[in-house]
Short mmCIF file of C-alpha atoms in Angstrom, two decimals:
data_model
loop_
_atom_site.label_atom_id
_atom_site.label_comp_id
_atom_site.label_asym_id
_atom_site.label_seq_id
_atom_site.Cartn_x
_atom_site.Cartn_y
_atom_site.Cartn_z
CA UNK A 5 49.37 -111.85 81.07
CA UNK A 6 51.71 -111.83 84.08
CA UNK A 7 50.18 -110.90 87.39
CA UNK A 8 52.81 -108.55 88.74
CA UNK A 9 53.04 -107.98 92.47
CA UNK A 10 55.25 -105.79 94.57
CA UNK A 11 58.73 -107.30 94.81
CA UNK A 12 59.52 -109.01 98.08
CA UNK A 13 63.08 -107.83 98.30
CA UNK A 14 63.73 -108.86 101.90
CA UNK A 15 62.58 -112.46 101.29
CA UNK A 16 64.61 -113.86 104.11
CA UNK A 17 62.85 -111.69 106.72
CA UNK A 18 59.44 -112.46 108.28
CA UNK A 19 57.04 -109.63 107.24
CA UNK A 20 55.16 -107.85 110.06
CA UNK A 21 51.75 -109.04 111.16
CA UNK A 22 49.86 -106.14 109.50
CA UNK A 23 51.13 -107.24 106.08
CA UNK A 24 48.95 -110.35 105.76
CA UNK A 25 49.63 -111.03 102.06
CA UNK A 26 53.41 -110.83 102.36
CA UNK A 27 53.38 -112.85 105.53
CA UNK A 28 51.37 -115.75 103.98
CA UNK A 29 53.72 -115.70 100.95
CA UNK A 30 56.74 -115.94 103.24
CA UNK A 31 55.16 -118.90 105.13
CA UNK A 32 54.28 -120.55 101.85
CA UNK A 33 57.87 -120.31 100.58
CA UNK A 34 59.14 -121.75 103.87
CA UNK A 35 56.71 -124.71 103.51
CA UNK A 36 57.58 -125.49 99.91
CA UNK A 37 61.34 -125.22 100.50
CA UNK A 38 61.02 -127.50 103.54
CA UNK A 39 59.14 -130.00 101.33
CA UNK A 40 61.92 -129.89 98.70
CA UNK A 41 64.58 -130.49 101.40
CA UNK A 42 62.59 -133.35 102.85
CA UNK A 43 61.92 -135.07 99.60
CA UNK A 44 65.32 -134.46 98.02
CA UNK A 45 67.33 -137.18 99.81
CA UNK A 46 65.14 -140.17 98.79
CA UNK A 47 64.63 -138.75 95.31
CA UNK A 48 68.30 -138.28 94.66
CA UNK A 49 69.37 -141.55 96.29
CA UNK A 50 67.31 -143.72 93.91
CA UNK A 51 67.15 -141.50 90.82
CA UNK A 52 68.61 -142.57 87.50
CA UNK A 53 70.55 -140.57 86.43
CA UNK A 54 71.25 -139.02 89.84
CA UNK A 55 73.00 -135.82 88.57
CA UNK A 56 69.94 -134.89 86.54
CA UNK A 57 67.72 -135.16 89.64
CA UNK A 58 70.04 -132.79 91.48
CA UNK A 59 69.91 -130.29 88.64
CA UNK A 60 66.10 -130.48 88.37
CA UNK A 61 65.60 -129.91 92.14
CA UNK A 62 68.10 -127.04 92.05
CA UNK A 63 66.26 -125.40 89.15
CA UNK A 64 62.94 -125.75 90.98
CA UNK A 65 64.41 -124.21 94.15
CA UNK A 66 65.96 -121.33 92.17
CA UNK A 67 62.67 -120.68 90.41
CA UNK A 68 60.87 -120.40 93.73
CA UNK A 69 63.40 -118.04 95.16
CA UNK A 70 63.49 -115.87 92.07
CA UNK A 71 59.68 -115.59 92.09
CA UNK A 72 59.77 -114.51 95.72
CA UNK A 73 62.60 -112.06 95.07
CA UNK A 74 60.98 -110.37 92.05
CA UNK A 75 57.40 -110.60 93.28
CA UNK A 76 56.22 -111.93 89.84
CA UNK A 77 55.54 -115.32 88.28
CA UNK A 78 55.74 -115.14 84.48
CA UNK A 79 54.11 -117.82 82.35
CA UNK A 80 57.56 -119.06 81.36
CA UNK A 81 58.29 -119.74 85.04
CA UNK A 82 55.17 -121.88 85.37
CA UNK A 83 56.11 -123.81 82.19
CA UNK A 84 59.63 -124.35 83.56
CA UNK A 85 58.28 -125.59 86.97
CA UNK A 86 55.89 -128.06 85.25
CA UNK A 87 58.58 -129.34 82.91
CA UNK A 88 61.12 -129.85 85.75
CA UNK A 89 58.48 -131.59 87.81
CA UNK A 90 57.56 -133.91 84.89
CA UNK A 91 61.18 -134.96 84.56
CA UNK A 92 61.50 -135.43 88.36
CA UNK A 93 58.61 -137.93 88.28
CA UNK A 94 59.99 -139.62 85.20
CA UNK A 95 63.41 -140.43 86.64
CA UNK A 96 62.19 -141.16 90.23
CA UNK A 97 62.23 -144.71 91.53
CA UNK A 98 58.82 -144.09 93.10
CA UNK A 99 57.00 -141.00 91.63
CA UNK A 100 54.73 -140.61 94.70
CA UNK A 101 57.79 -139.42 96.70
CA UNK A 102 58.00 -136.28 94.62
CA UNK A 103 54.32 -135.45 94.59
CA UNK A 104 54.58 -133.21 97.68
CA UNK A 105 56.89 -130.83 95.85
CA UNK A 106 54.39 -130.31 93.07
CA UNK A 107 51.45 -129.93 95.46
CA UNK A 108 53.19 -127.26 97.56
CA UNK A 109 54.45 -125.47 94.49
CA UNK A 110 50.90 -125.23 93.05
CA UNK A 111 49.20 -123.57 96.03
CA UNK A 112 52.22 -121.39 96.78
CA UNK A 113 52.28 -120.01 93.20
CA UNK A 114 48.59 -119.24 93.48
CA UNK A 115 49.44 -116.50 96.00
CA UNK A 116 51.05 -114.52 93.19
CA UNK A 117 48.47 -114.96 90.45
CA UNK A 118 44.93 -114.19 89.32
CA UNK A 119 42.16 -116.67 88.56
CA UNK A 120 43.10 -117.06 84.89
CA UNK A 121 46.76 -117.71 85.66
CA UNK A 122 45.81 -120.19 88.36
CA UNK A 123 43.72 -122.11 85.83
CA UNK A 124 46.64 -122.21 83.36
CA UNK A 125 48.99 -123.41 86.10
CA UNK A 126 46.54 -126.17 87.07
CA UNK A 127 46.42 -127.39 83.45
CA UNK A 128 50.26 -127.39 83.25
CA UNK A 129 50.58 -129.44 86.45
CA UNK A 130 47.76 -131.77 85.42
CA UNK A 131 49.86 -132.46 82.36
CA UNK A 132 52.96 -132.98 84.55
CA UNK A 133 51.11 -135.35 86.94
CA UNK A 134 49.81 -137.32 83.93
CA UNK A 135 52.88 -137.26 81.65
CA UNK A 136 55.33 -137.94 84.50
CA UNK A 137 53.96 -141.33 85.54
CA UNK A 138 53.45 -142.31 81.84
CA UNK A 139 57.10 -141.52 81.09
CA UNK A 140 58.12 -143.25 84.37
CA UNK A 141 56.20 -146.35 83.20
CA UNK A 142 58.13 -146.39 79.89
CA UNK A 143 61.60 -145.96 81.36
CA UNK A 144 61.34 -148.38 84.31
CA UNK A 145 62.50 -151.91 83.75
CA UNK A 146 59.73 -153.46 85.96
CA UNK A 147 57.09 -150.77 86.64
CA UNK A 148 54.54 -151.32 89.37
CA UNK A 149 50.94 -150.95 88.07
CA UNK A 150 49.59 -149.96 91.49
CA UNK A 151 52.07 -147.09 91.73
CA UNK A 152 51.17 -145.94 88.21
CA UNK A 153 47.40 -145.98 88.92
CA UNK A 154 47.77 -144.20 92.28
CA UNK A 155 50.04 -141.56 90.73
CA UNK A 156 47.55 -140.71 88.02
CA UNK A 157 44.52 -140.64 90.33
CA UNK A 158 46.11 -138.73 93.22
CA UNK A 159 47.80 -136.29 90.90
CA UNK A 160 44.64 -135.31 89.08
CA UNK A 161 42.33 -134.81 92.05
CA UNK A 162 44.91 -133.23 94.34
CA UNK A 163 46.05 -130.80 91.66
CA UNK A 164 42.50 -129.59 91.03
CA UNK A 165 41.67 -129.20 94.71
CA UNK A 166 44.94 -127.47 95.58
CA UNK A 167 44.52 -125.10 92.64
CA UNK A 168 40.99 -124.13 93.87
CA UNK A 169 42.20 -123.85 97.45
CA UNK A 170 45.20 -121.69 96.51
CA UNK A 171 43.10 -119.49 94.29
CA UNK A 172 40.49 -118.88 96.99
CA UNK A 173 43.19 -118.28 99.59
CA UNK A 174 44.93 -115.77 97.36
CA UNK A 175 41.64 -113.98 96.60
CA UNK A 176 40.78 -113.77 100.27
CA UNK A 177 44.22 -112.49 101.27
CA UNK A 178 44.31 -110.01 98.38
CA UNK A 179 40.91 -108.64 99.26
CA UNK A 180 41.96 -108.19 102.91
CA UNK A 181 45.21 -106.61 101.91
CA UNK A 182 43.48 -104.24 99.47
CA UNK A 183 40.97 -103.24 102.13
CA UNK A 184 43.77 -102.64 104.63
CA UNK A 185 45.72 -100.49 102.09
CA UNK A 186 42.61 -98.49 101.36
CA UNK A 187 41.97 -97.83 105.03
CA UNK A 188 45.62 -96.79 105.54
CA UNK A 189 45.44 -94.49 102.54
CA UNK A 190 42.32 -92.76 103.84
CA UNK A 191 43.86 -92.37 107.34
CA UNK A 192 47.17 -91.07 105.96
CA UNK A 193 45.39 -88.60 103.70
CA UNK A 194 43.39 -87.29 106.63
CA UNK A 195 46.58 -86.88 108.69
CA UNK A 196 48.30 -84.97 105.90
CA UNK A 197 45.31 -82.68 105.42
CA UNK A 198 44.93 -81.99 109.16
CA UNK A 199 45.56 -78.32 109.68
CA UNK A 200 46.32 -77.58 106.03
CA UNK A 201 45.21 -74.11 104.99
CA UNK A 202 46.95 -73.71 101.63
CA UNK A 203 44.51 -74.47 98.80
CA UNK A 204 47.17 -75.73 96.39
CA UNK A 205 48.66 -78.06 99.01
CA UNK A 206 45.24 -79.44 99.74
CA UNK A 207 44.51 -80.16 96.06
CA UNK A 208 47.94 -81.73 95.60
CA UNK A 209 47.52 -84.00 98.62
CA UNK A 210 44.17 -85.17 97.28
CA UNK A 211 45.56 -85.95 93.90
CA UNK A 212 48.53 -87.82 95.34
CA UNK A 213 46.17 -89.97 97.35
CA UNK A 214 44.20 -90.82 94.14
CA UNK A 215 47.45 -91.68 92.44
CA UNK A 216 48.28 -94.10 95.28
CA UNK A 217 44.82 -95.65 94.95
CA UNK A 218 45.37 -96.19 91.21
CA UNK A 219 48.87 -97.67 91.88
CA UNK A 220 47.53 -100.62 93.88
CA UNK A 221 44.18 -101.05 92.08
CA UNK A 222 44.71 -103.00 88.87
CA UNK A 223 42.97 -101.45 85.90
CA UNK A 224 41.93 -98.20 87.67
CA UNK A 225 42.18 -94.98 85.64
CA UNK A 226 41.74 -91.58 87.32
CA UNK A 227 41.30 -88.23 85.51
CA UNK A 228 40.92 -84.77 87.00
CA UNK A 229 38.58 -82.57 84.95
CA UNK A 230 38.18 -78.83 85.09
CA UNK A 231 34.71 -77.49 84.25
CA UNK A 232 34.63 -74.33 82.17
CA UNK A 233 32.11 -72.63 79.92
CA UNK A 234 33.59 -74.66 77.03
CA UNK A 235 32.95 -78.03 78.71
CA UNK A 236 35.28 -80.49 80.51
CA UNK A 237 39.01 -79.80 80.23
CA UNK A 238 41.44 -82.63 80.97
CA UNK A 239 43.83 -81.55 83.69
CA UNK A 240 45.65 -84.68 84.99
CA UNK A 241 45.50 -88.41 84.54
CA UNK A 242 46.97 -91.45 86.24
CA UNK A 243 46.72 -95.21 85.82
CA UNK A 244 46.09 -95.15 82.06
CA UNK A 245 47.86 -97.95 80.19
CA UNK A 246 48.51 -95.42 77.42
CA UNK A 247 48.43 -91.62 77.91
CA UNK A 248 45.41 -89.89 76.43
CA UNK A 249 45.98 -88.44 72.92
CA UNK A 250 48.22 -85.31 73.11
CA UNK A 251 45.50 -83.23 71.48
CA UNK A 252 42.82 -84.36 73.88
CA UNK A 253 42.44 -81.37 76.21
CA UNK A 254 38.68 -80.88 76.13
CA UNK A 255 36.04 -83.60 76.15
CA UNK A 256 32.23 -83.85 76.00
CA UNK A 257 31.98 -87.25 77.72
CA UNK A 258 34.33 -89.08 80.00
CA UNK A 259 33.99 -92.15 77.81
CA UNK A 260 36.24 -90.34 75.31
CA UNK A 261 39.15 -90.97 77.68
CA UNK A 262 38.83 -94.79 77.27
CA UNK A 263 35.77 -96.26 75.61
CA UNK A 264 36.50 -99.76 77.01
CA UNK A 265 35.93 -98.67 80.56
CA UNK A 266 32.97 -97.99 82.80
CA UNK A 267 33.17 -94.54 84.38
CA UNK A 268 32.06 -92.89 87.58
CA UNK A 269 32.28 -89.12 88.01
CA UNK A 270 32.60 -87.60 91.45
CA UNK A 271 31.71 -83.87 91.84
CA UNK A 272 31.04 -81.69 94.85
CA UNK A 273 29.17 -78.42 95.25
CA UNK A 274 31.96 -77.00 97.45
CA UNK A 275 34.39 -77.27 94.51
CA UNK A 276 32.12 -76.85 91.48
CA UNK A 277 34.87 -76.32 88.91
CA UNK A 278 36.65 -79.71 89.53
CA UNK A 279 35.39 -83.25 88.92
CA UNK A 280 37.15 -86.62 89.35
CA UNK A 281 36.48 -89.37 86.81
CA UNK A 282 37.17 -92.98 87.80
CA UNK A 283 37.45 -95.60 85.02
CA UNK A 284 37.81 -99.36 85.11
CA UNK A 285 37.36 -102.16 82.53
CA UNK A 286 33.75 -103.23 82.77
CA UNK A 287 32.74 -101.15 85.77
CA UNK A 288 34.42 -99.42 88.67
CA UNK A 289 34.36 -101.60 91.83
CA UNK A 290 32.07 -100.07 94.46
CA UNK A 291 34.76 -100.21 97.18
CA UNK A 292 37.08 -98.22 94.91
CA UNK A 293 34.37 -95.57 94.38
CA UNK A 294 33.84 -95.54 98.14
CA UNK A 295 37.55 -95.05 98.82
CA UNK A 296 37.91 -92.27 96.30
CA UNK A 297 34.77 -90.67 97.74
CA UNK A 298 36.24 -90.79 101.26
CA UNK A 299 39.46 -89.17 99.99
CA UNK A 300 37.57 -86.38 98.21
CA UNK A 301 35.34 -85.81 101.24
CA UNK A 302 38.46 -85.11 103.26
CA UNK A 303 39.70 -82.78 100.54
CA UNK A 304 36.38 -80.95 100.52
CA UNK A 305 36.45 -80.65 104.33
CA UNK A 306 39.98 -79.33 104.29
CA UNK A 307 39.08 -76.89 101.51
CA UNK A 308 36.15 -75.63 103.56
CA UNK A 309 38.38 -75.21 106.61
CA UNK A 310 40.96 -73.34 104.53
CA UNK A 311 38.31 -70.93 103.35
CA UNK A 312 37.13 -70.41 106.93
CA UNK A 313 40.75 -69.86 108.02
CA UNK A 314 41.31 -67.33 105.28
CA UNK A 315 38.15 -65.53 106.30
CA UNK A 316 39.30 -65.39 109.88
CA UNK A 317 42.73 -64.14 108.93
CA UNK A 318 41.17 -61.46 106.75
CA UNK A 319 38.89 -60.42 109.61
CA UNK A 320 41.80 -60.27 112.00
CA UNK A 321 43.72 -57.93 109.69
CA UNK A 322 40.79 -55.78 108.45
CA UNK A 323 39.03 -52.84 109.97
CA UNK A 324 35.26 -53.78 110.01
CA UNK A 325 33.96 -50.25 109.44
CA UNK A 326 36.08 -49.10 106.50
CA UNK A 327 37.28 -52.42 105.03
CA UNK A 328 40.85 -51.11 105.15
CA UNK A 329 43.73 -52.94 106.83
CA UNK A 330 43.75 -52.52 110.60
CA UNK A 331 46.83 -51.74 112.75
CA UNK A 332 47.92 -55.40 112.83
CA UNK A 333 47.48 -55.77 109.08
CA UNK A 334 49.40 -52.54 108.40
CA UNK A 335 52.26 -53.53 110.75
CA UNK A 336 52.61 -56.99 109.08
CA UNK A 337 52.55 -55.45 105.57
CA UNK A 338 55.18 -52.85 106.56
CA UNK A 339 57.41 -55.55 108.09
CA UNK A 340 57.22 -57.67 104.94
CA UNK A 341 58.11 -54.76 102.65
CA UNK A 342 60.83 -53.51 104.97
CA UNK A 343 62.59 -56.89 104.86
CA UNK A 344 62.91 -56.57 101.07
CA UNK A 345 64.63 -54.03 98.92
CA UNK A 346 63.56 -50.83 97.26
CA UNK A 347 62.08 -47.49 98.42
CA UNK A 348 59.46 -47.47 101.12
CA UNK A 349 57.46 -44.55 102.47
CA UNK A 350 55.04 -44.47 105.39
CA UNK A 351 52.39 -41.83 106.19
CA UNK A 352 50.61 -41.40 109.49
CA UNK A 353 47.38 -39.39 108.99
CA UNK A 354 45.44 -37.78 111.82
CA UNK A 355 42.12 -36.11 110.97
CA UNK A 356 41.78 -32.54 112.12
CA UNK A 357 38.60 -31.48 113.98
CA UNK A 358 36.98 -34.92 113.65
CA UNK A 359 35.87 -34.70 117.28
CA UNK A 360 33.52 -31.85 116.40
CA UNK A 361 31.65 -34.08 114.01
CA UNK A 362 31.23 -36.85 116.60
CA UNK A 363 30.22 -34.46 119.37
CA UNK A 364 27.71 -32.45 117.40
CA UNK A 365 26.30 -34.88 114.83
CA UNK A 366 26.71 -38.21 116.58
CA UNK A 367 28.73 -41.31 116.01
CA UNK A 368 26.73 -42.40 112.98
CA UNK A 369 27.76 -39.23 111.16
CA UNK A 370 31.34 -39.80 112.36
CA UNK A 371 31.31 -43.38 111.00
CA UNK A 372 29.97 -42.15 107.68
CA UNK A 373 32.75 -39.64 107.48
CA UNK A 374 35.40 -42.29 108.27
CA UNK A 375 34.06 -44.42 105.47
CA UNK A 376 34.31 -41.50 103.04
CA UNK A 377 37.86 -40.75 104.25
CA UNK A 378 38.81 -44.39 103.57
CA UNK A 379 37.32 -44.27 100.05
CA UNK A 380 39.17 -41.02 99.26
CA UNK A 381 42.50 -42.38 100.49
CA UNK A 382 42.09 -45.47 98.34
CA UNK A 383 41.32 -43.30 95.32
CA UNK A 384 44.47 -41.18 95.79
CA UNK A 385 46.99 -44.04 95.81
CA UNK A 386 47.78 -47.05 93.68
CA UNK A 387 45.92 -50.36 93.99
CA UNK A 388 49.04 -52.11 95.36
CA UNK A 389 49.66 -49.46 98.06
CA UNK A 390 48.45 -50.32 101.58
CA UNK A 391 45.90 -48.04 103.24
CA UNK A 392 44.94 -48.71 106.87
CA UNK A 393 42.85 -47.41 109.69
CA UNK A 394 44.91 -47.59 112.83
CA UNK A 395 41.98 -46.72 115.15
CA UNK A 396 39.72 -43.76 115.85
CA UNK A 397 40.52 -41.05 113.34
CA UNK A 398 44.07 -42.22 112.62
CA UNK A 399 44.95 -43.66 109.25
CA UNK A 400 48.17 -44.77 107.53
CA UNK A 401 49.44 -45.25 104.00
CA UNK A 402 52.29 -47.51 102.90
CA UNK A 403 53.90 -46.66 99.58
CA UNK A 404 56.29 -49.07 97.87
CA UNK A 405 58.70 -48.36 95.04
CA UNK A 406 58.56 -44.51 94.86
CA UNK A 407 61.13 -41.92 95.91
CA UNK A 408 60.75 -39.51 98.80
CA UNK A 409 59.83 -36.55 96.57
CA UNK A 410 56.98 -38.40 94.87
CA UNK A 411 55.73 -39.59 98.22
CA UNK A 412 55.63 -36.02 99.38
CA UNK A 413 53.49 -35.00 96.40
CA UNK A 414 51.06 -37.82 97.16
CA UNK A 415 50.88 -36.69 100.85
CA UNK A 416 50.04 -33.14 99.73
CA UNK A 417 47.34 -34.41 97.41
CA UNK A 418 45.82 -36.32 100.36
CA UNK A 419 45.82 -33.18 102.54
CA UNK A 420 44.07 -31.29 99.78
CA UNK A 421 41.58 -34.05 99.04
CA UNK A 422 40.58 -34.59 102.70
CA UNK A 423 40.05 -30.86 103.18
CA UNK A 424 37.08 -31.04 100.85
CA UNK A 425 35.18 -33.48 103.09
CA UNK A 426 32.35 -32.05 105.16
CA UNK A 427 29.52 -33.27 107.41
CA UNK A 428 26.21 -31.84 108.58
CA UNK A 429 23.05 -30.80 106.79
CA UNK A 430 24.70 -27.73 105.39
CA UNK A 431 28.18 -29.10 105.35
CA UNK A 432 29.09 -26.83 108.25
CA UNK A 433 31.59 -29.24 109.75
CA UNK A 434 34.77 -29.51 107.71
CA UNK A 435 37.81 -31.64 108.49
CA UNK A 436 41.37 -31.66 107.46
CA UNK A 437 44.44 -33.88 107.89
CA UNK A 438 47.87 -33.70 109.48
CA UNK A 439 50.32 -36.08 107.86
CA UNK A 440 53.69 -37.31 109.00
CA UNK A 441 55.82 -38.80 106.24
CA UNK A 442 58.92 -40.92 106.63
CA UNK A 443 61.07 -42.49 103.92
CA UNK A 444 62.92 -45.69 104.96
CA UNK A 445 66.54 -46.52 104.57
CA UNK A 446 68.29 -49.86 104.66
CA UNK A 447 69.27 -49.65 108.40
CA UNK A 448 65.95 -48.64 109.96
CA UNK A 449 63.97 -51.04 112.10
CA UNK A 450 60.19 -51.38 111.97
CA UNK A 451 59.55 -49.81 115.43
CA UNK A 452 61.81 -46.83 114.68
CA UNK A 453 60.19 -46.31 111.23
CA UNK A 454 56.72 -46.10 112.86
CA UNK A 455 57.95 -43.81 115.60
CA UNK A 456 59.39 -41.37 113.06
CA UNK A 457 56.16 -41.23 111.10
CA UNK A 458 54.26 -40.60 114.36
CA UNK A 459 56.65 -37.79 115.38
CA UNK A 460 56.43 -36.17 112.01
CA UNK A 461 52.61 -36.27 112.13
CA UNK A 462 52.52 -34.60 115.61
CA UNK A 463 54.91 -31.93 114.32
CA UNK A 464 52.55 -31.25 111.40
CA UNK A 465 49.54 -30.94 113.79
CA UNK A 466 51.52 -28.65 116.14
CA UNK A 467 52.39 -26.30 113.27
CA UNK A 468 48.76 -25.55 112.43
CA UNK A 469 47.08 -28.70 111.13
CA UNK A 470 46.05 -29.30 107.50
CA UNK A 471 49.63 -29.92 106.37
CA UNK A 472 52.25 -32.57 105.67
CA UNK A 473 55.56 -32.84 107.55
CA UNK A 474 58.48 -35.05 106.40
CA UNK A 475 60.53 -36.47 109.20
CA UNK A 476 64.00 -34.92 109.62
CA UNK A 477 66.72 -35.96 112.05
CA UNK A 478 66.56 -32.58 113.85
CA UNK A 479 62.86 -32.95 114.78
CA UNK A 480 63.81 -34.60 118.06
CA UNK A 481 66.58 -36.68 119.63
CA UNK A 482 66.04 -40.38 119.33
CA UNK A 483 65.12 -40.81 122.97
CA UNK A 484 62.56 -38.02 122.78
CA UNK A 485 61.03 -39.68 119.71
CA UNK A 486 60.47 -42.90 121.63
CA UNK A 487 59.04 -40.96 124.55
CA UNK A 488 56.54 -39.08 122.51
CA UNK A 489 55.41 -42.23 120.77
#
């Protein structure tokens, strides 16, 4: 099986120092091409036939450049290299002159291959180093026995040693490169998650990091599983040679995904409904499990921070006593709805005679009454309407998608409902509500909308309390409205 690597498209440029594997490959190519150029003149000068030697050296050079360009060394390319080298030795005047080309080719090709492929390549070149001198012996008119013996001996031992050296060098470089890529992936994931507060973005960033890990880890499979009352539901997968069966949406064991793999499942208490399954032929390498764990730890930390951020935002926009929106929350909700389309009505509500409850029964009784007012307001409007406590005994209601007449009916219902609330042992302290109602139009700004609601509320209170007043243009000139606010 071909050991495919990332294509080195800019093969003529020296890779940066932090790309150790690419840099060693580039140096290896430079060495083997230099060897070809050094050996070519004496090989060509005394070859018979000379044109064939030129063609063979050109084919070897092209093979090396193509391998560098594509980043892959198929078996056919190894066979072609060995065949060309065999013929080079056969038609050389002195086979030892061409040995350097074969030696450099062997260890350079090892940088692109796994252990199994390196063994196959060693066998091919052992054949070339054996068959080449034998053929040379048969085609030469007066062959030299010493050259023949030296060629066979040197070819065998050098091929074996260079194959082992190249294999170990490639394994060492690949391990270092893999470690470096894992460290970069962890660092980049942490940077992307830094300051993230959106839960979906956090989950997507974590999954993209796991996809990257699978992309440069041969054989790694990753599956995201959602835990439900029915068991494990398959959500996403990456790295599988073949996609899981279309009907496989729920599993009892992760081995059902690929029975030929060893599996590791990563789960966290902070995200109890999601688990990540890592699969690999045989077993999952410990460093891969460690990398995935580091990525998921960052996701969990970001998820925890997002929940804390959401809680702080909620606290900043919520009245702690009543649980309603506070002034800031109400203002932001009004601004969002005002920027859209459709009908919008705002009520400012001021409780009548609430001060008597506070002065005579104490603040605890006053707080209890405010909580009951909040509950009644919530019960008299729709779930998607906004109810807020602006401060003290002032409340507000934001109605979306109803006309002015319907908003007026709701305001009257609120006046009637709040008039039934009392405090004190015998219920001797009753309250009421004065409501200012304003219906928005397309041209009104947020500050002016709130001023109009405030002016209408003060007009209702001035006319006897316990009533609702809709804002009208004649209530006050614009400048006076701003002054009274």
